Amino acid sequence: MTEQAKYRFLLIPPFRLPEASRFNVSITGVPIDLPKEERLMNASLILPHLENVEWELHPGELATYGDWPVETREEFAYAASARLPNVKKACETGKYNGIVLLGGGEPGFAEAREIGLQHGVVVTGNAFSQLHLATMLGNKFTVLDVMGVHNFYYRDVIITHQLAHRCASIRHIGYHLPRPGNEDHPQLNDEREKMRRGEATRAAEIAVEQAHAALLEDGAEVITLGCSGVFWLQPFIKKGLKERGWDVPVLEGYSASIALAKLMIDLDINASGVTYMSDSTGQLPIKVVM
Amino acid sequence: MTEQAKYRFLLIPPFRLPEASRFNVSITGVPIDLPKEERLMNASLILPHLENVEWELHPGELATYGDWPVETREEFAYAASARLPNVKKACETGKYNGIVLLGGGEPGFAEAREIGLQHGVVVTGNAFSQLHLATMLGNKFTVLDVMGVHNFYYRDVIITHQLAHRCASIRHIGYHLPRPGNEDHPQLNDEREKMRRGEATRAAEIAVEQAHAALLEDGAEVITLGCSGVFWLQPFIKKGLKERGWDVPVLEGYSASIALAKLMIDLDINASGVTYMSDSTGQLPIKVVM
Amino acid sequence: MTEQAKYRFLLIPPFRLPEASRFNVSITGVPIDLPKEERLMNASLILPHLENVEWELHPGELATYGDWPVETREEFAYAASARLPNVKKACETGKYNGIVLLGGGEPGFAEAREIGLQHGVVVTGNAFSQLHLATMLGNKFTVLDVMGVHNFYYRDVIITHQLAHRCASIRHIGYHLPRPGNEDHPQLNDEREKMRRGEATRAAEIAVEQAHAALLEDGAEVITLGCSGVFWLQPFIKKGLKERGWDVPVLEGYSASIALAKLMIDLDINASGVTYMSDSTGQLPIKVVM
Amino acid sequence: MTEQAKYRFLLIPPFRLPEASRFNVSITGVPIDLPKEERLMNASLILPHLENVEWELHPGELATYGDWPVETREEFAYAASARLPNVKKACETGKYNGIVLLGGGEPGFAEAREIGLQHGVVVTGNAFSQLHLATMLGNKFTVLDVMGVHNFYYRDVIITHQLAHRCASIRHIGYHLPRPGNEDHPQLNDEREKMRRGEATRAAEIAVEQAHAALLEDGAEVITLGCSGVFWLQPFIKKGLKERGWDVPVLEGYSASIALAKLMIDLDINASGVTYMSDSTGQLPIKVVM
Amino acid sequence: MTEQAKYRFLLIPPFRLPEASRFNVSITGVPIDLPKEERLMNASLILPHLENVEWELHPGELATYGDWPVETREEFAYAASARLPNVKKACETGKYNGIVLLGGGEPGFAEAREIGLQHGVVVTGNAFSQLHLATMLGNKFTVLDVMGVHNFYYRDVIITHQLAHRCASIRHIGYHLPRPGNEDHPQLNDEREKMRRGEATRAAEIAVEQAHAALLEDGAEVITLGCSGVFWLQPFIKKGLKERGWDVPVLEGYSASIALAKLMIDLDINASGVTYMSDSTGQLPIKVVM
Amino acid sequence: MTEQAKYRFLLIPPFRLPEASRFNVSITGVPIDLPKEERLMNASLILPHLENVEWELHPGELATYGDWPVETREEFAYAASARLPNVKKACETGKYNGIVLLGGGEPGFAEAREIGLQHGVVVTGNAFSQLHLATMLGNKFTVLDVMGVHNFYYRDVIITHQLAHRCASIRHIGYHLPRPGNEDHPQLNDEREKMRRGEATRAAEIAVEQAHAALLEDGAEVITLGCSGVFWLQPFIKKGLKERGWDVPVLEGYSASIALAKLMIDLDINASGVTYMSDSTGQLPIKVVM
């Protein structure tokens, strides 16, 4: 990777599942010796955003809590601390000026940002990027998400970003992430497979219906996507809403995070060293206020 | 201007002063037949952000309320409605995919955005861009501004953007914009002239002191700049704060607005067609909520 | 106009349409040589409030953006800056101690207030007056409005007045303002004509239904009216709600603005000279806070 | 009292002290057989507001908790319930269309309003009126008050009116209300006596200093007065602030409440029958929201 | 009562009805010479919480406003001031370290707390305790209440406690408190009688339905109970929600208040002497803020 | 441990330092084979709260990020995920009905609560408990904390608990936690040693000064303690404030968490199963709201 490139990014997945996991899905768990372009989820949507970027795709750290995707607060905590050493190592190489944290629930985002700032590396995450951009585009956003506990975890994320007052609702699309014990529930993976085969998917239909309901009833004026497992739905939601007469932005996490990292590098800005201080070498305010 | 360029921007000043105006300053009123690079305020700071942009610099509409810079609510209203026809004309040419509104108080921003959306053109403004970016970098921001009524106008702008809860304070640097009746007050222009001659300026010193006070006492963790008349202070404030031990972002309006316009084009997003609807052809929510 | 009268008001419409406009309606565009009592919209409702007032009715400034009523943010900006010189002229005559800005969306209100304060003239507007009074009467208000883009413009007005948290909803009555391109939509004018002929109107029925829904479902406890095109509905809404068992205030813009202007004159108060300062002759706070 | 008068008001003091009380002051405890004009506190300030009003001044109910002015939450509760029967009786006479509750802390205001609404009588109070009007005049208000526990009681009143976010501060003027146990503290009564003798008072000086500090440091842009014991300071504060270069409204409780009662009668409005319902004969919303 | 007991509580009802009142119910009005365990409402639910407490049950002060339960703001004010002397007397005996105010709407709570603090006695109330505990258990709570005006009074209570932003809704169970004029409405007493006879009650069914609706639609995640007349429903609501698949806390006022009083005594804490000061012997802040 | 005990608690430290660490302090790192009473920090303050509790003290998980106390966001994330398996194991034993998380910044609190709820075990943390209790005692609280980055981490904790609006300030006492690189800064350990020897400590003096400043200037009315490294200061702050004339509660984390866990067990309540759901077996709301 040449030092001259303007954007030198490392993309780090939230976790990696064992290839043999029965819960494995396209989201994660792809063979790590494939080219990065083939490992990148929803590559056709995302690669255009990486055209002027020198980038690498980290394999992700093997999940320690089990072999299914993160969903509970507990699982997110494990994924966060498993990812942070990789963030630190990447920063220490000096090769990157931006780290894009993949994964809708952005485990370890605030911590990674603290680490990145020490090394002059910009760090962005998928909720952070979508949510802030959404507030620039309309009054309130609705988050479309998988079905279940992830919705409540994601609300915590929104509170952490101090954007609760701009959230109209979190609505789910009726499909679950794969997980021991919910094998009988409707599975998102099956829908994704249909999409790949070019078939119509009920998940996409429901996503449009839920987005429509959010716009009609909840006060949403922008749509964002929660779990990265639903990011592939972006073009379908855009199309479906347009057909129903709505002209609203539909954000997606990877692209939003890549674009925001570029912006910060362009402006030579990073997180505030007061907000994200990590030692005691700088100034302190007389008191910290909210 | 070739259609192929990714970013095709028109920069539109908030107003233009007659060249002969005694209140004329570098901010505005430069001969309109000069090359755009010479007409652009703080060009050395801003041109790097325009390198990959095909851009033009509108001369600005001649101020109708007088021959001094806008400062009161009344003057901003006149500047806003004088600028909007130029926004519309620019959109109708089809030449641009982004319009960057120059001017700290961004007269006509919401209206220009409504117009831009109808034509698929992204519109950004200097307060909008800085304020939103600031909330991504730290807990609260302080706005450094010229001294006087502009501070109160600017507060209205922050309220309009629904970001009042993230504003620590608006502090002024002790210098006025030129204006009939305040000729005896300390003038910002004189300071700017000193800076150009490479001399130390008291304005820059005070700006650092005020930023320091905001960080120490007000809860600010990011610094933004209010009136475009103080944008030239950005590098001085950055340097001064670093010397005092603060590592915080200092935003500037033109660069922030250019970068944000690029981001929106990269992500193919624009303002929500619900929030900024301009006719009755689309869907309406059952009721509008706050 | 004698100097002795306690209240000396000028009422200024938001704009004037050419008499020949096909979009012309009772709202505006009446022949300007008629007596003021005949030019005043909804005169029978409003004249009682002017009994102890020496008043004049400005013809309004001819609309510059077209020959239809204001509705978009752009059109409101033009109306605002067209009206301000008339406000200033009126203040400079010294004849008035109050200016009542007619028009639901109150274009130019903050600016007019700034001007008025310089001359010791009280200025009130139709949204400002209704919204503030509503918060004195109950927990939340719902705004009944025409259908379409005006609803979103009006939300901005509420945000500007910092009263978003007291707004339950903005609901529309299913009728549009006349406008090129929406001739096929249900027109408010037709309903108004029916009302004048003493016929029942569907607009009034829907208004009652929407107010009822707001009280039953949205948390509204007071009803206000948005666009001045719906002000004539006030008595019908009051009556309809009473028949349905609701005892709630229904505010109207002209009367609220006239009454509030009287109150300010009675108390010898006007807008704060800090909030609405227009030059640098007075004191400044150390910093401006939100 | 003729039925024809437009405004027929009863003014009810918050309480009455025995004439012989050593804590007696001009505020209360004046002989009840004096003409109302002589019993009315700060009559020269207030009488002009009553010129077009047919009014009576209730003697106030004898304080049950002791013979000193109300100050604690406990004392305010006793004053509230002692005043309410008088409110009810007055409403039942049918003589009045407005009841003006005297007393800065407005004991029994919400309850009196509930009673008044049942009888079609408008009820206003001194905090309610000042605080709401203040939000119409500037961004934030500071309350100037006596020194001590009353400041905290008054904060509760502001919270009750849901206006905490518009309050910059409650500042005291360094003088106490008379009360057993604080005889050694500086007494407001002595200051008031000096004022009556035409002497300069330290209380007025401090009031101006505190108002100045509030404007300079706290973000206040309007001044209101807390305990009715400080209402007499209004003209001195206005004058003092003007001399210091501030042009801001200074509200006073009696006049604000009288003017607001007139406005409500002019507009034929009263509190919402949903918010202040007192029985179950009307409609109920599906659920009550905040 | 021995001084050694850790918890020495007096429970004080909000009021007492004459035994002969036709509006009398189990809530109040039981013969005052019965043992305290028989006079205590819902004793079987509450006695376990009093096992390690030395407690007495005050008979309550006879209602002065009539012979029916409190419901309007006016009635609550009378109940408050009638209860306070009993609070004071109890404090002055030195026998108690905790006073538990019975009654959902907690008349006189803030005042009683002020009194208690002077004597080192902890005071808790039924709304205060439930509402604060609810915010520790989930994001928002819904209050289930009797039907009618009490719902609006209770909203005021929530505002007073500054917890409005955590309240999803106040929903009623379709039954009224007994009251002159609403004898024809469905009465809560009848339901309570059925419950005592071991019969199924419609009130319990509706309570479950309303709680279910609050969880499904309003954003409630915890259930609390409003008027003490509905406290007996707690076990039925818990059971009903569990059967419908909801695992959420259902709070009850008496038990919550007793438990919270114990906690405060355990921690040797009481209300802040700044917030609840009752004289001028202590320190004052420079200014009171919100 | 007998099943019969009412309270069966496990106390789990946030981390454990190697005994040989040069950064070791009383906080952590004590030999794990000592009796629990000797290992418990500030035992004399805390043991009285454990008198009626069957309790064990977990040794804490060895810190993985280094051998100094947690302070940065990164370190807190490691401590959180290291502690969670111990929480789970403890829950699975069925021995405990309460887990008290020790440590001011409560790493892993939300996750532990989610785990606890699955097993019917109540979980409390030191910030959660203090902050919520503080809002029951006065209007705003100030957090006294060690000096440095921990202040900013702690602000995030307050935001997570949605209590930012009740926080007056976070003030530090001028001493650092031990940490590589800040050996030259004033160390909290030294102060603590002095205290143990019965000597006066500057840390305690500063703590009182900062608490005093918070009460006088910031609007604090209750004091809470941030990092558990300052919990030992509680009695000194109480005493010092009393001497300065302030009567305000000073909370401490361990005792607050123990008392709150008891209260929840007494009331048979735990976190809401909607808010903290961990699988998909229960009901879901139609949409999640903020």
Coordinates of N, CA and C in Angstrom, one line a residue, chain A residues 127-250:
Chain A
A127 N -23.7 2.6 12.4 CA -24.8 3.3 13.0 C -24.5 4.8 13.1
F128 N -23.3 5.1 13.6 CA -22.8 6.5 13.7 C -23.0 7.3 12.4
S129 N -22.5 6.7 11.3 CA -22.5 7.3 10.1 C -23.9 7.5 9.5
Q130 N -24.7 6.5 9.5 CA -26.1 6.6 9.0 C -26.9 7.6 9.8
L131 N -26.8 7.4 11.1 CA -27.7 8.2 12.0 C -27.4 9.7 11.8
H132 N -26.1 10.1 11.9 CA -25.8 11.5 11.7 C -26.2 12.0 10.4
L133 N -25.9 11.3 9.3 CA -26.2 11.7 8.0 C -27.8 11.9 7.9
A134 N -28.5 11.0 8.5 CA -30.0 11.0 8.4 C -30.5 12.3 8.9
T135 N -29.9 12.8 10.0 CA -30.4 14.1 10.6 C -30.1 15.3 9.7
M136 N -29.2 15.1 8.8 CA -28.9 16.2 7.8 C -29.9 16.2 6.7
L137 N -30.7 15.2 6.5 CA -31.5 15.0 5.3 C -33.0 15.2 5.6
G138 N -33.4 15.0 6.8 CA -34.8 15.1 7.1 C -35.0 15.2 8.6
N139 N -36.3 15.4 9.0 CA -36.5 15.6 10.4 C -36.3 14.4 11.3
K140 N -36.8 13.2 11.0 CA -36.7 12.0 11.8 C -36.4 10.9 10.8
F141 N -35.7 9.9 11.4 CA -35.4 8.7 10.6 C -36.0 7.5 11.3
T142 N -36.4 6.5 10.5 CA -36.7 5.2 11.0 C -35.7 4.2 10.7
V143 N -35.3 3.3 11.6 CA -34.4 2.3 11.4 C -35.1 1.0 11.0
L144 N -34.8 0.4 9.9 CA -35.3 -0.9 9.5 C -34.3 -2.0 10.0
D145 N -34.8 -3.0 10.6 CA -33.8 -3.9 11.3 C -34.4 -5.4 11.1
V146 N -33.5 -6.3 11.5 CA -34.0 -7.7 11.7 C -35.0 -7.7 12.8
M147 N -35.6 -8.9 13.0 CA -36.6 -9.0 14.0 C -36.0 -9.5 15.3
G148 N -36.3 -8.9 16.4 CA -35.9 -9.4 17.7 C -35.1 -8.5 18.6
V149 N -34.3 -9.1 19.4 CA -33.6 -8.4 20.5 C -32.6 -7.4 19.9
H150 N -32.2 -7.6 18.7 CA -31.3 -6.6 18.1 C -31.9 -5.2 18.1
N151 N -33.2 -5.1 18.0 CA -33.9 -3.8 18.0 C -33.6 -3.0 19.2
F152 N -33.6 -3.7 20.3 CA -33.4 -3.0 21.6 C -32.0 -2.7 21.9
Y153 N -31.1 -3.6 21.4 CA -29.7 -3.2 21.5 C -29.4 -1.9 20.6
Y154 N -30.0 -1.9 19.5 CA -29.8 -0.8 18.6 C -30.4 0.5 19.2
R155 N -31.4 0.4 19.9 CA -31.9 1.6 20.6 C -30.8 2.2 21.5
D156 N -30.2 1.3 22.2 CA -29.1 1.8 23.1 C -28.0 2.5 22.3
V157 N -27.7 2.0 21.1 CA -26.7 2.6 20.3 C -27.2 4.1 19.9
I158 N -28.4 4.2 19.6 CA -29.0 5.5 19.2 C -28.9 6.5 20.4
I159 N -29.2 6.0 21.6 CA -29.1 6.8 22.8 C -27.7 7.2 23.0
T160 N -26.7 6.3 22.9 CA -25.3 6.6 23.0 C -24.9 7.7 22.1
H161 N -25.4 7.7 20.9 CA -25.1 8.8 19.9 C -25.9 10.1 20.2
Q162 N -26.7 10.1 21.2 CA -27.5 11.3 21.6 C -28.4 11.7 20.4
L163 N -29.0 10.7 19.7 CA -29.9 11.1 18.6 C -31.3 10.5 18.8
A164 N -31.6 10.1 20.0 CA -32.9 9.5 20.2 C -34.1 10.4 19.8
H165 N -33.9 11.7 20.0 CA -35.0 12.7 19.6 C -35.2 12.8 18.1
R166 N -34.3 12.2 17.3 CA -34.5 12.3 15.9 C -34.9 10.9 15.3
C167 N -35.1 10.0 16.2 CA -35.5 8.6 15.7 C -37.0 8.5 15.8
A168 N -37.7 8.2 14.7 CA -39.1 8.0 14.7 C -39.5 6.7 15.2
S169 N -38.7 5.7 14.9 CA -39.1 4.3 15.3 C -38.0 3.4 14.8
I170 N -37.9 2.2 15.4 CA -37.2 1.1 14.9 C -38.2 0.0 14.5
R171 N -38.2 -0.3 13.3 CA -39.2 -1.3 12.8 C -38.4 -2.5 12.2
H172 N -39.0 -3.7 12.4 CA -38.3 -4.9 11.9 C -39.0 -5.4 10.7
I173 N -38.3 -6.3 10.0 CA -38.8 -6.8 8.7 C -39.3 -8.2 8.8
G174 N -39.4 -8.7 10.0 CA -40.1 -10.0 10.2 C -39.2 -11.2 10.0
Y175 N -37.9 -11.0 9.8 CA -37.0 -12.1 9.7 C -35.9 -12.0 10.8
H176 N -35.5 -13.2 11.2 CA -34.5 -13.3 12.3 C -33.1 -13.5 11.7
L177 N -32.1 -13.2 12.5 CA -30.8 -13.7 12.3 C -30.8 -15.1 12.7
P178 N -29.9 -15.9 12.1 CA -29.8 -17.3 12.5 C -29.2 -17.4 13.9
R179 N -29.7 -18.3 14.7 CA -29.4 -18.4 16.1 C -29.9 -19.6 16.7
P180 N -29.2 -20.3 17.6 CA -29.7 -21.5 18.2 C -31.0 -21.2 18.9
G181 N -32.0 -22.0 18.6 CA -33.3 -21.9 19.3 C -34.3 -21.2 18.4
N182 N -33.9 -20.4 17.4 CA -34.9 -19.8 16.5 C -34.9 -20.4 15.1
E183 N -34.5 -21.6 15.0 CA -34.4 -22.2 13.7 C -35.8 -22.3 13.0
D184 N -36.8 -22.3 13.8 CA -38.2 -22.4 13.3 C -38.7 -21.0 12.8
H185 N -38.1 -20.0 13.2 CA -38.5 -18.7 12.8 C -38.1 -18.4 11.3
P186 N -38.8 -17.5 10.7 CA -38.4 -17.1 9.3 C -37.0 -16.6 9.3
Q187 N -36.2 -17.1 8.4 CA -34.8 -16.8 8.4 C -34.4 -15.8 7.3
L188 N -33.6 -14.9 7.7 CA -33.1 -13.8 6.7 C -32.3 -14.5 5.6
N189 N -31.5 -15.5 6.0 CA -30.6 -16.0 5.0 C -31.3 -16.6 3.8
D190 N -32.4 -17.2 4.0 CA -33.2 -17.8 2.9 C -33.6 -16.7 1.9
E191 N -34.0 -15.6 2.5 CA -34.4 -14.5 1.7 C -33.3 -13.9 0.8
R192 N -32.1 -13.9 1.5 CA -31.0 -13.4 0.8 C -30.6 -14.3 -0.4
E193 N -30.7 -15.6 -0.1 CA -30.4 -16.5 -1.2 C -31.3 -16.3 -2.4
K194 N -32.6 -16.1 -2.1 CA -33.6 -15.9 -3.2 C -33.2 -14.6 -4.0
M195 N -32.8 -13.6 -3.3 CA -32.4 -12.4 -3.9 C -31.2 -12.7 -4.9
R196 N -30.3 -13.5 -4.4 CA -29.1 -13.8 -5.2 C -29.5 -14.6 -6.5
R197 N -30.5 -15.3 -6.3 CA -31.0 -16.1 -7.5 C -31.9 -15.2 -8.4
G198 N -32.0 -14.0 -8.0 CA -32.8 -13.1 -8.8 C -34.3 -13.2 -8.6
E199 N -34.7 -13.9 -7.5 CA -36.1 -14.1 -7.2 C -36.6 -13.0 -6.3
A200 N -37.9 -12.8 -6.4 CA -38.5 -11.8 -5.5 C -38.4 -12.3 -4.1
T201 N -38.3 -11.4 -3.1 CA -38.2 -11.9 -1.8 C -39.3 -11.2 -0.9
R202 N -39.8 -12.0 0.0 CA -40.8 -11.4 0.9 C -40.2 -10.4 1.8
A203 N -38.9 -10.7 2.2 CA -38.2 -9.7 3.1 C -38.2 -8.3 2.5
A204 N -37.9 -8.3 1.2 CA -37.9 -6.9 0.5 C -39.3 -6.3 0.5
E205 N -40.3 -7.1 0.3 CA -41.6 -6.6 0.3 C -42.0 -6.0 1.7
I206 N -41.6 -6.8 2.7 CA -42.0 -6.3 4.1 C -41.2 -5.1 4.4
A207 N -39.9 -5.1 4.0 CA -39.1 -3.9 4.2 C -39.7 -2.6 3.6
V208 N -40.3 -2.8 2.4 CA -40.9 -1.6 1.8 C -42.2 -1.3 2.6
E209 N -42.9 -2.3 3.0 CA -44.2 -2.0 3.7 C -43.9 -1.3 5.1
Q210 N -42.8 -1.8 5.7 CA -42.5 -1.2 7.0 C -42.0 0.2 6.8
A211 N -41.2 0.5 5.8 CA -40.7 1.8 5.5 C -41.9 2.7 5.2
H212 N -42.8 2.2 4.4 CA -44.0 2.9 4.0 C -44.8 3.3 5.3
A213 N -45.0 2.3 6.2 CA -45.7 2.6 7.4 C -45.0 3.6 8.3
A214 N -43.6 3.6 8.3 CA -42.9 4.5 9.1 C -43.0 5.9 8.5
L215 N -43.1 6.1 7.2 CA -43.2 7.4 6.6 C -44.7 7.9 6.8
L216 N -45.6 7.0 6.7 CA -47.0 7.4 6.8 C -47.5 7.7 8.2
E217 N -47.0 6.9 9.1 CA -47.5 6.9 10.5 C -46.6 7.4 11.6
D218 N -45.3 7.1 11.4 CA -44.4 7.3 12.5 C -43.7 8.7 12.5
G219 N -43.8 9.4 11.4 CA -43.1 10.7 11.3 C -41.7 10.5 10.7
A220 N -41.3 9.3 10.2 CA -40.0 9.2 9.5 C -40.0 10.0 8.2
E221 N -38.8 10.5 7.9 CA -38.7 11.2 6.6 C -37.4 10.8 5.9
V222 N -36.7 9.9 6.6 CA -35.5 9.3 6.1 C -35.5 7.8 6.6
I223 N -34.9 6.9 5.8 CA -34.8 5.5 6.2 C -33.4 5.1 6.4
T224 N -33.1 4.5 7.5 CA -31.7 3.9 7.7 C -31.9 2.4 8.0
L225 N -30.7 1.7 7.9 CA -30.8 0.3 8.1 C -30.0 -0.1 9.3
G226 N -30.5 -1.0 10.1 CA -29.9 -1.4 11.4 C -28.8 -2.4 11.3
C227 N -29.2 -3.7 11.5 CA -28.2 -4.8 11.4 C -27.7 -4.9 10.0
S228 N -26.4 -5.1 9.8 CA -25.8 -5.2 8.5 C -26.4 -6.3 7.7
G229 N -27.1 -7.3 8.4 CA -27.8 -8.3 7.7 C -28.9 -7.8 6.7
V230 N -29.3 -6.6 6.9 CA -30.4 -6.1 6.1 C -29.9 -5.0 5.1
F231 N -28.6 -4.8 5.1 CA -28.0 -3.7 4.2 C -28.3 -4.0 2.7
W232 N -28.3 -5.3 2.4 CA -28.6 -5.6 1.0 C -29.9 -5.2 0.5
L233 N -30.8 -4.9 1.4 CA -32.2 -4.4 1.0 C -32.2 -3.0 0.5
Q234 N -31.2 -2.3 0.7 CA -31.2 -0.8 0.3 C -31.8 -0.6 -1.1
P235 N -31.3 -1.1 -2.1 CA -31.9 -0.8 -3.5 C -33.3 -1.2 -3.6
F236 N -33.7 -2.3 -2.9 CA -35.1 -2.7 -3.0 C -36.0 -1.8 -2.3
I237 N -35.6 -1.3 -1.2 CA -36.4 -0.3 -0.5 C -36.5 1.0 -1.2
K238 N -35.4 1.4 -1.8 CA -35.4 2.7 -2.6 C -36.5 2.5 -3.7
K239 N -36.3 1.4 -4.4 CA -37.2 1.2 -5.6 C -38.7 1.1 -5.1
G240 N -38.9 0.4 -4.1 CA -40.3 0.1 -3.6 C -40.9 1.4 -3.1
L241 N -40.2 2.2 -2.4 CA -40.7 3.5 -1.9 C -41.0 4.4 -3.1
K242 N -40.1 4.5 -4.1 CA -40.4 5.3 -5.2 C -41.7 4.9 -5.9
E243 N -41.9 3.6 -6.0 CA -43.1 3.1 -6.7 C -44.4 3.5 -5.9
R244 N -44.2 3.7 -4.6 CA -45.3 4.1 -3.8 C -45.4 5.6 -3.7
G245 N -44.6 6.3 -4.4 CA -44.7 7.8 -4.4 C -43.9 8.5 -3.3
W246 N -43.0 7.8 -2.7 CA -42.1 8.5 -1.7 C -40.8 8.8 -2.3
D247 N -40.3 10.0 -2.1 CA -39.0 10.4 -2.5 C -38.1 10.7 -1.3
V248 N -37.6 9.6 -0.7 CA -36.8 9.8 0.6 C -35.5 9.1 0.5
P249 N -34.5 9.6 1.2 CA -33.2 8.9 1.2 C -33.3 7.6 2.0
V250 N -32.6 6.6 1.5 CA -32.5 5.3 2.2 C -31.0 5.1 2.3

